[in-house]
Short mmCIF file of C-alpha atoms in Angstrom, two decimals:
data_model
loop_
_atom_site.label_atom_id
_atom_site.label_comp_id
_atom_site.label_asym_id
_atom_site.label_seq_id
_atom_site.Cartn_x
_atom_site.Cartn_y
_atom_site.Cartn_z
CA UNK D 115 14.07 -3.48 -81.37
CA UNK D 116 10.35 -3.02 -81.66
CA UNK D 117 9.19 -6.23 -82.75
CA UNK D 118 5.84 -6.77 -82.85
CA UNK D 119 2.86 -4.28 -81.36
CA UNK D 120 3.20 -5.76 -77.50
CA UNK D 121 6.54 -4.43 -77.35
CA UNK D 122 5.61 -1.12 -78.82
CA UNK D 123 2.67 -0.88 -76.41
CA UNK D 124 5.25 -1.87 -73.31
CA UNK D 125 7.23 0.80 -74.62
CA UNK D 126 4.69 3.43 -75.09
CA UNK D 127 4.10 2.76 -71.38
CA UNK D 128 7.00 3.04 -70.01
CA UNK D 129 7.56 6.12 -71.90
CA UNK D 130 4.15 7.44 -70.55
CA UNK D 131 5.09 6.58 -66.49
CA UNK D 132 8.43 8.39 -67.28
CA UNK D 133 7.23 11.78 -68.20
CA UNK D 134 4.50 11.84 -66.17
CA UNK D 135 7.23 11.21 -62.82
CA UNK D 136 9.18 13.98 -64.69
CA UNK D 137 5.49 16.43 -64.64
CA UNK D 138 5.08 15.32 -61.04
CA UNK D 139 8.79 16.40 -59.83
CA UNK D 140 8.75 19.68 -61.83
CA UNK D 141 5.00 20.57 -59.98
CA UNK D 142 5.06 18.76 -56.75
CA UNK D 143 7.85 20.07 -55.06
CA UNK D 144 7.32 23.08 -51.80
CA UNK D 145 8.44 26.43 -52.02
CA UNK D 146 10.34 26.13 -48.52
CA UNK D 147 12.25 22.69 -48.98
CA UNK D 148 10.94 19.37 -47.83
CA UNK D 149 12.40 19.81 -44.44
CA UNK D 150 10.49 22.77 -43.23
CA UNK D 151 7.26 21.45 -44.31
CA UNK D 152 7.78 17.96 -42.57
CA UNK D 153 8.79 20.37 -39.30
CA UNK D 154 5.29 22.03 -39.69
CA UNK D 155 3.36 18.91 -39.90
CA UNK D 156 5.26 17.44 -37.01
CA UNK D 157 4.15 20.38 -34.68
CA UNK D 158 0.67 21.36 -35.83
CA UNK D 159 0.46 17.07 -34.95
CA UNK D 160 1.73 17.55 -31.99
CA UNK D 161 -0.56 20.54 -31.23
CA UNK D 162 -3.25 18.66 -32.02
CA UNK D 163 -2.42 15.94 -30.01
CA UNK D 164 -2.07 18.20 -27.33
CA UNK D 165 -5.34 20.01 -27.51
CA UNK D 166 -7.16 16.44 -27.98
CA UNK D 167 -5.57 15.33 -24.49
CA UNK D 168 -6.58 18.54 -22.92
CA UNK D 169 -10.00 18.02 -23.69
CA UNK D 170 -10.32 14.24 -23.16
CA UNK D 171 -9.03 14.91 -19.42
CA UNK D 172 -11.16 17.56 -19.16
CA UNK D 173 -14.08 15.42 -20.40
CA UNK D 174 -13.28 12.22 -18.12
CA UNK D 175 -11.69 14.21 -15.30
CA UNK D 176 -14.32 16.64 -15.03
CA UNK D 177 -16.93 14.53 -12.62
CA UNK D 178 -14.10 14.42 -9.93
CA UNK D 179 -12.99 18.21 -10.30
CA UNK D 180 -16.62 18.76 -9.65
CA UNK D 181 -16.51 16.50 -6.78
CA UNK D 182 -13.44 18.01 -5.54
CA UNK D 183 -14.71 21.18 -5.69
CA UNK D 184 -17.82 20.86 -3.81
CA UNK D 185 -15.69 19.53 -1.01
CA UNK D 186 -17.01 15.40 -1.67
CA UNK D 187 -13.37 14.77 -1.76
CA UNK D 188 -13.82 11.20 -0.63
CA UNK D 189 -16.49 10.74 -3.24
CA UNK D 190 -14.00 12.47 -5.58
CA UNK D 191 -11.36 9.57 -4.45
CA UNK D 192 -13.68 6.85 -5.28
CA UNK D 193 -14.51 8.17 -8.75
CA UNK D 194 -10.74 8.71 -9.55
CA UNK D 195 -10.44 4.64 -8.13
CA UNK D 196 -13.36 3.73 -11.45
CA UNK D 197 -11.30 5.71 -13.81
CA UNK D 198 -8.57 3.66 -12.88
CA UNK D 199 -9.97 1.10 -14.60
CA UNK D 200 -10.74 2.32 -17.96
CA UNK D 201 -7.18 4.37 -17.63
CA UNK D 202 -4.62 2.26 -15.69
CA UNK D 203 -1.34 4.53 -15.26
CA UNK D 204 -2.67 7.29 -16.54
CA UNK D 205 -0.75 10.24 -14.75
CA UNK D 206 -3.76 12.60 -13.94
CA UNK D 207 -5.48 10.46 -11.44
CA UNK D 208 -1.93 10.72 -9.61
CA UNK D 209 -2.06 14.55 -9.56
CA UNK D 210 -6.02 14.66 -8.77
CA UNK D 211 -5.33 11.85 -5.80
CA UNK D 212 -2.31 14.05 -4.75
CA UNK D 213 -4.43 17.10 -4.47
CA UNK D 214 -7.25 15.32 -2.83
CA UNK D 215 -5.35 13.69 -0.67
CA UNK D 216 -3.26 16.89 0.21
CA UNK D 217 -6.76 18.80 1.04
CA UNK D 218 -7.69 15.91 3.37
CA UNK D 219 -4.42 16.79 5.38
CA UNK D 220 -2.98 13.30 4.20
CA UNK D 221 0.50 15.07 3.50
CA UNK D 222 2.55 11.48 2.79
CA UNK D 223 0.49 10.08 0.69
CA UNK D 224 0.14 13.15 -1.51
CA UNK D 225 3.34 13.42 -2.39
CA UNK D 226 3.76 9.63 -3.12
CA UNK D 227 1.10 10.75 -5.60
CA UNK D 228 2.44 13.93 -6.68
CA UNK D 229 6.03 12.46 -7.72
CA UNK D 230 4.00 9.70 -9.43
CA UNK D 231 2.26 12.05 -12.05
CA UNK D 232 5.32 14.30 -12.59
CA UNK D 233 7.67 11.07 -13.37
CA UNK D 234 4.65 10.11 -15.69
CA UNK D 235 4.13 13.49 -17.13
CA UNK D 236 6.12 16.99 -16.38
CA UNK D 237 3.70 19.17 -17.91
CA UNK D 238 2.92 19.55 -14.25
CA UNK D 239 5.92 21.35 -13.32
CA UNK D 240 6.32 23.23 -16.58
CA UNK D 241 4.91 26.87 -16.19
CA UNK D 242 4.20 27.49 -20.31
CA UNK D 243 2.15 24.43 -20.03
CA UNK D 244 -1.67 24.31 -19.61
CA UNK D 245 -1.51 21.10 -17.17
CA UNK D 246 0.87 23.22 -14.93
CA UNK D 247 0.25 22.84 -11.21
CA UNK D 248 3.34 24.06 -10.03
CA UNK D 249 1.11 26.03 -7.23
CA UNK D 250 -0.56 22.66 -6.05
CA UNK D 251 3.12 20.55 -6.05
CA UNK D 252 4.80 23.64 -4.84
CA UNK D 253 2.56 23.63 -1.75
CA UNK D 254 2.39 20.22 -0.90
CA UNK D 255 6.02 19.60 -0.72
CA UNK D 256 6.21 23.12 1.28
CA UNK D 257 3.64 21.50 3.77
CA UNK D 258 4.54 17.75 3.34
CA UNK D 259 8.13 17.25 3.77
CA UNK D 260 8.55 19.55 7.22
CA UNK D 261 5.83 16.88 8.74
CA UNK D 262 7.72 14.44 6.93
CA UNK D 263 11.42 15.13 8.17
CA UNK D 264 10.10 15.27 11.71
CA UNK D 265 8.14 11.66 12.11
CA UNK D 266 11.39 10.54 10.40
CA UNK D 267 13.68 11.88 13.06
CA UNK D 268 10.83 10.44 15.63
CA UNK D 269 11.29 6.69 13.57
CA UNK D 270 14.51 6.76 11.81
CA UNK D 271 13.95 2.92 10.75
CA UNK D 272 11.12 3.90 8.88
CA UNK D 273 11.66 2.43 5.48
CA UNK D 274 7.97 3.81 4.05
CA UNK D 275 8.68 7.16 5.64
CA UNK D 276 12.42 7.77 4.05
CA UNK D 277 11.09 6.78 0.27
CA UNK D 278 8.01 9.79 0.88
CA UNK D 279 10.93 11.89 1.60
CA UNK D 280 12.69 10.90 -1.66
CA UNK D 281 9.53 11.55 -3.26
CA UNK D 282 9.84 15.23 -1.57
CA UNK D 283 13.24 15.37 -2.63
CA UNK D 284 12.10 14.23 -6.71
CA UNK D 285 9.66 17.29 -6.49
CA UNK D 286 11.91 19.96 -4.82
CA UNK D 287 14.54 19.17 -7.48
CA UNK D 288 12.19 18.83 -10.05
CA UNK D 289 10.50 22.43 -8.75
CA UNK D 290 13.92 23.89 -9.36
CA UNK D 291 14.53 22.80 -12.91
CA UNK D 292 16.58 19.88 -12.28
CA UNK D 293 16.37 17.63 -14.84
CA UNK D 294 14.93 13.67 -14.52
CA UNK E 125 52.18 -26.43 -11.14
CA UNK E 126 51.29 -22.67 -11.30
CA UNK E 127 47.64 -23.24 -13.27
CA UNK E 128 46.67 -26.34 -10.99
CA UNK E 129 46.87 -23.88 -8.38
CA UNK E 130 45.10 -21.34 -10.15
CA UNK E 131 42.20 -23.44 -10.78
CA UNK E 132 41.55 -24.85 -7.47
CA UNK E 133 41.08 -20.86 -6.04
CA UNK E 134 38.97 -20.58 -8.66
CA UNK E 135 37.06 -23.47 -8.10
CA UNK E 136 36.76 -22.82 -4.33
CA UNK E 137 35.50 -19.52 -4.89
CA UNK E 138 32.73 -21.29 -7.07
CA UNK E 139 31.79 -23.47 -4.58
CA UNK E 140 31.84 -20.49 -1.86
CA UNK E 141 29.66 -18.25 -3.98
CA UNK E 142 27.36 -20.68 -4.43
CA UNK E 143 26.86 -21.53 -0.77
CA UNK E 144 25.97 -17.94 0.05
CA UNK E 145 23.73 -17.44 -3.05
CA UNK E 146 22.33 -21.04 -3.69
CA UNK E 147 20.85 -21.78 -0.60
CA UNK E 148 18.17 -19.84 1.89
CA UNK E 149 18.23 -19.86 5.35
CA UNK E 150 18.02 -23.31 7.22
CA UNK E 151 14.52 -23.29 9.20
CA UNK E 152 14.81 -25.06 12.31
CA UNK E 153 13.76 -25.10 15.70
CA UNK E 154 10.55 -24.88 17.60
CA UNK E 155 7.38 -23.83 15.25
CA UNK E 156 6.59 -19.71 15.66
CA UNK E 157 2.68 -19.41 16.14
CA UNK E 158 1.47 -16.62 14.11
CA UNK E 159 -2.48 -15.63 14.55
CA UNK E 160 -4.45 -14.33 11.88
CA UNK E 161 -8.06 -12.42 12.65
CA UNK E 162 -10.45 -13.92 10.14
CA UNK E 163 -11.85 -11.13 7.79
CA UNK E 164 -14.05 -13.56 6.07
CA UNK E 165 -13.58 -17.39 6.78
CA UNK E 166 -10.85 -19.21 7.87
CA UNK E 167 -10.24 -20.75 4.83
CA UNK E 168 -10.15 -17.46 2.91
CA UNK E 169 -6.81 -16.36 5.94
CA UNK E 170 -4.98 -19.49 5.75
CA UNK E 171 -4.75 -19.03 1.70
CA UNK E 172 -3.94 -15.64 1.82
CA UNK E 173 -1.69 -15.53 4.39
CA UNK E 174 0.24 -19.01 3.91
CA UNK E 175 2.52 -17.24 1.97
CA UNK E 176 3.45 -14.40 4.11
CA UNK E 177 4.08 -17.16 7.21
CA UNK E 178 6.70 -19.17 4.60
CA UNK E 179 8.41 -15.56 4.37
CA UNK E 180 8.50 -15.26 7.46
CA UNK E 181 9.75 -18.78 8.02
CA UNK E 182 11.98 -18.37 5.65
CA UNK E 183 13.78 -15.04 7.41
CA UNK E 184 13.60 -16.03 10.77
CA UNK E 185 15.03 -19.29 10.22
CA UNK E 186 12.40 -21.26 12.32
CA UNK E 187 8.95 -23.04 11.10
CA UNK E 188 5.97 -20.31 11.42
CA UNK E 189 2.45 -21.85 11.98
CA UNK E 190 -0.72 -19.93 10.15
CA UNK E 191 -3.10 -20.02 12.78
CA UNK E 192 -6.81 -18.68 11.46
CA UNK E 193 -8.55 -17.08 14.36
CA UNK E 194 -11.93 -16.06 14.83
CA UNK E 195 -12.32 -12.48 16.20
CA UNK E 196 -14.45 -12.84 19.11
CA UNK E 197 -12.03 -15.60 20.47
CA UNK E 198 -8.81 -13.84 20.05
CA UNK E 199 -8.29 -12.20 23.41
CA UNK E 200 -8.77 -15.32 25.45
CA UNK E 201 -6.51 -17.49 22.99
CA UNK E 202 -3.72 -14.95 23.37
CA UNK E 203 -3.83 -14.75 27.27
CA UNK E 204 -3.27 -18.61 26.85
CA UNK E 205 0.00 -18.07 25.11
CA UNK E 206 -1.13 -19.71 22.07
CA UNK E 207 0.96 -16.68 20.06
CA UNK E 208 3.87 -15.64 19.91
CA UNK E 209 3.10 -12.75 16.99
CA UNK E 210 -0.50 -11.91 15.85
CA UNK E 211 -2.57 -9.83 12.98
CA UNK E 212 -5.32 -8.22 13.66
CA UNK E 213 -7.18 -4.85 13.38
CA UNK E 214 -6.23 -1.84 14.99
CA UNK E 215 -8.74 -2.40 17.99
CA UNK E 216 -7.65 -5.83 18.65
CA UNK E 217 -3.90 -4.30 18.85
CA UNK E 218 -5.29 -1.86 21.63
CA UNK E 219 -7.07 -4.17 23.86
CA UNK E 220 -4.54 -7.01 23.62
CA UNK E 221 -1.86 -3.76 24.23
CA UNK E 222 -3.86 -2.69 27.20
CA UNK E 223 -4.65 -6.19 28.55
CA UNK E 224 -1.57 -8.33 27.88
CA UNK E 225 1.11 -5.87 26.82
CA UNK E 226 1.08 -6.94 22.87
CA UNK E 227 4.32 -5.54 21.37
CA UNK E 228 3.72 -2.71 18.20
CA UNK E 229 5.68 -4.56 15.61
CA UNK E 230 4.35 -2.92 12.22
CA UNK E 231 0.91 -2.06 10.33
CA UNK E 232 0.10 -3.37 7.04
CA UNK E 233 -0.58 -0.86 4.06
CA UNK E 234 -3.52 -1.16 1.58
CA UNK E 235 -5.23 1.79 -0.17
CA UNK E 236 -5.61 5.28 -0.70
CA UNK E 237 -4.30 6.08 3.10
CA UNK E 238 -1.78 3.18 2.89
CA UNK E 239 -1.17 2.42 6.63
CA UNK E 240 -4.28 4.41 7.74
CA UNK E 241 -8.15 3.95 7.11
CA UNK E 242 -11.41 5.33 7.79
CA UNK E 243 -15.20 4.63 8.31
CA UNK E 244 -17.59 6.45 6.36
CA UNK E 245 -21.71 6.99 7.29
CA UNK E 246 -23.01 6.58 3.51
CA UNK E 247 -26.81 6.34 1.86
CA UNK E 248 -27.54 6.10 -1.95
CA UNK E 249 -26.92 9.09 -4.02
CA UNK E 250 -30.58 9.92 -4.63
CA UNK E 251 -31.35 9.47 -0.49
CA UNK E 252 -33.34 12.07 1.09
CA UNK E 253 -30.86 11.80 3.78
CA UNK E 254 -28.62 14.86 3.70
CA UNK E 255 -26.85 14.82 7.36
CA UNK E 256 -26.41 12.96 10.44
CA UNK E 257 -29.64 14.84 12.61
CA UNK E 258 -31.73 13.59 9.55
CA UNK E 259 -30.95 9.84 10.74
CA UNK E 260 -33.54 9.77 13.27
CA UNK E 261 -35.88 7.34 12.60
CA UNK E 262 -34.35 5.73 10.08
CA UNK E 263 -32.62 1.79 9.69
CA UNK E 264 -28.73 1.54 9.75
CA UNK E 265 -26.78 -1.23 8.99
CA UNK E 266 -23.41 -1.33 10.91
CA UNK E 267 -19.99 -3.90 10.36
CA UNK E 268 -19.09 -6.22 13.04
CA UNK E 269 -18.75 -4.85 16.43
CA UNK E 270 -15.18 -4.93 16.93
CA UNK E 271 -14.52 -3.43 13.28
CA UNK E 272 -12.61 0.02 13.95
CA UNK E 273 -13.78 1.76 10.63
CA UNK E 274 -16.94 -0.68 10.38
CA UNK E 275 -18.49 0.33 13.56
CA UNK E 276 -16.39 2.15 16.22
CA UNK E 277 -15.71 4.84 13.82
CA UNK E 278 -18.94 5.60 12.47
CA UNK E 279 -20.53 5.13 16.12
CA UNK E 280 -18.69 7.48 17.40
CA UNK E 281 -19.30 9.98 14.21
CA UNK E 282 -22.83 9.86 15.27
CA UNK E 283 -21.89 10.87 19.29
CA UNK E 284 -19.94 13.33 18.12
CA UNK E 285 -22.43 14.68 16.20
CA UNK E 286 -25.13 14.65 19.50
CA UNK E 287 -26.77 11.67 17.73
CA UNK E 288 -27.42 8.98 19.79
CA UNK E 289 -27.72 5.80 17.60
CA UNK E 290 -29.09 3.32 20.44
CA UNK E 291 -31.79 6.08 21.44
CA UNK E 292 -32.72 7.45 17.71
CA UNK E 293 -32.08 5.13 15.05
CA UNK E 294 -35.23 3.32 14.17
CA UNK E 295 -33.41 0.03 13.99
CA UNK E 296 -29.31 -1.12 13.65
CA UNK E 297 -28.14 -4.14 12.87
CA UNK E 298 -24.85 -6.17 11.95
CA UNK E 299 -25.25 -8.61 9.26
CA UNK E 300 -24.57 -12.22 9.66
CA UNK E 301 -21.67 -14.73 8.67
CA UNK E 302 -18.80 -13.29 6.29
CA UNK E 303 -18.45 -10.83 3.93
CA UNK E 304 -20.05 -8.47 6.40
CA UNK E 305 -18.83 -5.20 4.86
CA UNK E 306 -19.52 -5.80 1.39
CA UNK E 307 -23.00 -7.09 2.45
CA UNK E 308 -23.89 -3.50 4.18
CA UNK E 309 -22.66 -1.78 1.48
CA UNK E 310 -25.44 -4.02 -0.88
CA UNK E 311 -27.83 -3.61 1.67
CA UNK E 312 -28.13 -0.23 1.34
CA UNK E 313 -27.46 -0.29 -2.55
CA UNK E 314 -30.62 -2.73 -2.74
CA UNK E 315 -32.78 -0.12 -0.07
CA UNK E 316 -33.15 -2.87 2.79
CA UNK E 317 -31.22 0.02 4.87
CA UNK E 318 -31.31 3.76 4.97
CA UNK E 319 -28.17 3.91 5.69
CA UNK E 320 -24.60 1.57 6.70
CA UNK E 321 -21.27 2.16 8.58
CA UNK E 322 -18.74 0.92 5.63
CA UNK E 323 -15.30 0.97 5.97
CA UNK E 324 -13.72 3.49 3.17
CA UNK E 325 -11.43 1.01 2.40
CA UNK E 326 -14.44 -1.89 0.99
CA UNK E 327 -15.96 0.95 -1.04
CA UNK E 328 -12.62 1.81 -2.60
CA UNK E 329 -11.42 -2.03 -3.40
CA UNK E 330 -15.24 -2.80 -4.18
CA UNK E 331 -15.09 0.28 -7.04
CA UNK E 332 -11.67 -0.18 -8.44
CA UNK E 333 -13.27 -3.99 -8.95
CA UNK E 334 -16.26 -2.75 -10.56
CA UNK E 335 -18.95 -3.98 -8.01
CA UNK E 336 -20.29 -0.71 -7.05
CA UNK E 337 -20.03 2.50 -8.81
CA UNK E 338 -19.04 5.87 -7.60
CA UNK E 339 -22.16 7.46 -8.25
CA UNK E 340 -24.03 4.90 -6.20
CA UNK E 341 -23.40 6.20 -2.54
CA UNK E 342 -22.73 9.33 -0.72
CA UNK E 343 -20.27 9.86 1.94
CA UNK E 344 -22.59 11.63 4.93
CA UNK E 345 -19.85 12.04 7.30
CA UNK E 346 -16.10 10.34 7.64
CA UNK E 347 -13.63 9.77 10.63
CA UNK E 348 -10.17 10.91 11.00
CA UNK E 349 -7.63 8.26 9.49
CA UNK E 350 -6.87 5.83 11.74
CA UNK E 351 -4.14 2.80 11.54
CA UNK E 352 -5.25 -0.27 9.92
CA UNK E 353 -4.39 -3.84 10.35
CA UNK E 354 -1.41 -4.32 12.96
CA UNK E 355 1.19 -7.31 13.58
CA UNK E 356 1.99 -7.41 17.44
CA UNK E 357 4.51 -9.47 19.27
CA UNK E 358 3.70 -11.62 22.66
CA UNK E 359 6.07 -9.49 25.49
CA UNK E 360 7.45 -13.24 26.16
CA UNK E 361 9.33 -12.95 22.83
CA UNK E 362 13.04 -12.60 22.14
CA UNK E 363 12.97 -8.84 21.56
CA UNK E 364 15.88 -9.98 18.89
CA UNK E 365 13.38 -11.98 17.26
CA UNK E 366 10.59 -9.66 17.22
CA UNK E 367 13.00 -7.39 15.41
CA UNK E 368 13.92 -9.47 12.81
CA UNK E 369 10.42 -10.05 12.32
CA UNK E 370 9.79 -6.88 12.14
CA UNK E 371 12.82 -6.26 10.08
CA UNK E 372 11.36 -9.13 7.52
CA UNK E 373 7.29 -7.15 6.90
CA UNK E 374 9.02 -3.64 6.43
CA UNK E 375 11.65 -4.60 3.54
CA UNK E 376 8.83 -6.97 1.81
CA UNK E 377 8.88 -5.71 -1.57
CA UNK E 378 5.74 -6.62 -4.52
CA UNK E 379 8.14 -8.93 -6.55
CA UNK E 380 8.99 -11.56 -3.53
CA UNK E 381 7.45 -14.92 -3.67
CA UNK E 382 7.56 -17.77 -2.28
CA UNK E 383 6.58 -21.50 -3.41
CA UNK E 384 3.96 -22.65 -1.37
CA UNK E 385 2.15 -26.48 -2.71
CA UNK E 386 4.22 -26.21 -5.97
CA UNK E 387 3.34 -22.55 -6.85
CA UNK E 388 5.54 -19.37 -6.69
CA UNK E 389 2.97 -17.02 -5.24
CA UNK E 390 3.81 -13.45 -4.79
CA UNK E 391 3.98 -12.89 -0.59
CA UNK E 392 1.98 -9.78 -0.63
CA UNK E 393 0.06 -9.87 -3.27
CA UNK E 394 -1.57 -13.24 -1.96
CA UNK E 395 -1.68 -11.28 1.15
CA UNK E 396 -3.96 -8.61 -0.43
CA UNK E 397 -1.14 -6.08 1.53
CA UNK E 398 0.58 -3.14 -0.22
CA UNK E 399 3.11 -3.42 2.41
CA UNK E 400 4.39 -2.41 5.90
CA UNK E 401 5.29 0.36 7.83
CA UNK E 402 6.56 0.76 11.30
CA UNK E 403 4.11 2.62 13.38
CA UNK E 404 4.54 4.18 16.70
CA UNK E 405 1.91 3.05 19.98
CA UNK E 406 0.85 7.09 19.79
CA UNK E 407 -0.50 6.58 16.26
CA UNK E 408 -3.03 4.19 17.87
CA UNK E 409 -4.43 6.97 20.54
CA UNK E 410 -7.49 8.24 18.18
CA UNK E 411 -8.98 4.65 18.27
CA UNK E 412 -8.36 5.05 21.99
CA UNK E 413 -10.20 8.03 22.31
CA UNK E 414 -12.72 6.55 20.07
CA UNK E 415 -13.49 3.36 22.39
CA UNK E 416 -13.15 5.51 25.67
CA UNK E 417 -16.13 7.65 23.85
CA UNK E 418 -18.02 4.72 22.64
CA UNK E 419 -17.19 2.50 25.49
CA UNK E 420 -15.94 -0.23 24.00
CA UNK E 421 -13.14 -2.81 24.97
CA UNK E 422 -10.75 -2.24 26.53
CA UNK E 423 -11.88 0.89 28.57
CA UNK E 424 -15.72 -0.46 28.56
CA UNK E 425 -17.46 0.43 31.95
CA UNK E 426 -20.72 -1.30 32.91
#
């Protein structure tokens, strides 16, 4: 079979790569199963991920909080409108323009906001999450959608007026758990 | 002689299907004169609003006519009948309300307060300037005189505050030719003023495009919100017609175009509008309590 010393060499080879994918079976393989370990992975990932987004909207978000907080709110607007740039869709310069806008008594818009970043992201309606706002949502659609239903019974015909009150209506059901 | 049959239904309900969907609505009749304030130039209004007017047309069933008008000239070209609907800011609205019984017919939408503005007092971030009594003496720089949130606004912030700007300002002015609001805001961004009367509305579109930067300015003191640019009716119209004008802004969505020189251009975008909502006349009464305070048009006393 072996005829000359290229075949023996080809054979000695393939012999080799055999036993050392038997080796690497016999001493590779996890003590839990392959399944459990891939599960860890996924989740430390996703933790991870999770922790890196916290801090990067802490990071880029910060200036505005600070404006927000020292009452600049329309400064705080305008800085949220240059993030917009570098982060197009992004959902938290929905929630920080629905709080702003709901501390400058501009209850409409605010929700328009709101039900922006909780389509985008519900984190902000999820209470074991650290980008809940449930408090700031909660209060704007307890504030916003009274003022709300009344200029709509004032203008029934008011086709930008009914679709903030859908909004409301997104947030309410979203408030009470109901699902997208 | 069953299928024959059959297929000549069929066939007219082609035909009839296609006549409803196929075709838009004939335009006819006497040309609709719609008047557009200038913002900037007349040539900047007739391109952005050319495609709004062939909505329009389009809805209505009659010709509309894009008629650029200059702001200062407005009121008399209106009490000539040379409109039959206009655009034009929120003050304009009033004093052609109060003086020739302008119809409300809707107010466009653009920004952070979508069918509201305001006009914000604002120096540089580093200014020494740190609230309104600390004005005196200095050199403002306000918008154009009929400008709600460009002048009235931030005039009347300054009353309001027991500042009187004729009395202890140093020196105000209004800039020249167009462009006037972005030119106050540079003005003060290049030091030739202290301080400028911008509309909120030009610092947020001049940001999100990357002209100015939020750290440049601060806000020293901002009105109330206020409704922004208004379409009116002449009281001679049709009220039928005014409401299917009406009818026509309100359900303008982002995605309709129409072609206009061989081009589909989207209506609003083109129109730099977000869209339009149907105010009420009571909305307007802040910027009437504004001019009464100011004494401006249309309750000016001499």
């Amino acid at each position: 079979m072996l005829h000359d010393r290229f075949d023996q060499i080809l054979a000695a080879t393939l012999v080799l790569i055999l036993a050392a994918g038997v080796f690497l079976l016999a001493t590779a393989g996890p003590n839990q199963g392959p399944h459990a370990g891939a599960g860890n992975d996924r989740q430390l990932e996703r933790e991870i991920v999770y922790q890196a987004r916290l801090s990067f909207l802490q990071r880029r978000y910060g200036p505005v909080v600070e404006l927000r907080d020292s009452g600049a709110l329309q400064e705080a607007l305008l800085k949220l409108e240059e993030l917009g740039r570098d982060l197009p869709g992004e959902a938290h310069t929905d929630l920080l323009s629905g709080d702003i806008l709901l501390r400058m008594g501009q209850f409409d818009r605010a929700l328009i906001k709101l039900a922006g970043a909780v389509r985008r992201n519900g984190d902000y309606i999820d209470s074991g999450s650290p980008l809940n706002r449930r408090p700031l949502i909660e209060s704007a659609v307890a504030e916003g959608m009274p003022l709300v239903r009344d200029r709509l019974r004032a203008q029934p015909d008011n086709r930008s007026l009914a679709m903030v009150l859908k909004d409301g209506y997104y947030l309410q059901s979203r408030l009470a758990g109901g699902c997208e | 002689m069953k299928y024959p049959k059959l297929f000549k239904s069929i066939l007219l309900c082609f035909i009839l299907a296609l006549s409803v969907t196929g075709c838009e609505q004939v335009v006819e009749g006497p040309p609709l004169r719609i008047g557009y304030m200038n913002c900037n130039s007349a040539a900047e209004t007739m391109q952005r609003f050319r495609p709004l007017t062939a909505y329009l047309a389009q809805k209505l069933g009659r010709p509309c006519e894009t008629v650029p008008v200059d702001t200062q000239d407005f009121e008399e070209r209106f009490a000539a009948g040379e409109f039959d609907f206009v655009h034009t800011n929120s003050l304009l609205y009033i004093i052609l309300k109060e003086n020739h019984a302008l119809q409300l017919v809707a107010t466009e939408q653009r920004g952070q307060f979508g069918s509201r503005t305001a006009g914000a007092i604002i120096v540089k971030r580093d200014s020494p300037i740190q609230s309104l009594q600390d004005l005196r003496g200095k050199r403002m720089v306000f918008g154009p005189q009929l400008a709600p949130t460009g002048y009235l606004a931030q005039y009347d912030l300054m009353l309001q505050a027991g500042f009187d700007p004729e009395r202890e300002l140093d020196y105000y002015a209004i800039p020249r030719g167009s462009f006037k609001h972005e030119k106050l805001i540079y003005a003060v961004y290049f030091g030739e003023y202290d301080v400028a009367a911008s509309p909120v509305l030009d610092l947020e579109i001049m940001t999100r495009e990357g002209k100015i930067s939020a750290d440049d300015f601060r806000v020293l003191a901002q009105s109330e919100t206020i409704p922004y640019c208004t379409f009116g009716a002449a009281k001679e119209n049709d009220p039928a017609l005014t409401e299917k004008f009406r009818k026509a802004l309100v359900e303008l969505t982002p995605d309709v175009a129409v072609e206009i020189d061989g081009e589909r251009l989207k209506v609003l975008g083109s129109a730099w509008v977000d869209g339009f909502e149907t105010l009420t006349d009571q909305d307007y009464d802040p910027i009437r309590v504004m001019a009464k305070r100011v004494n401006m048009p249309p309750y000016q006393e001499f």
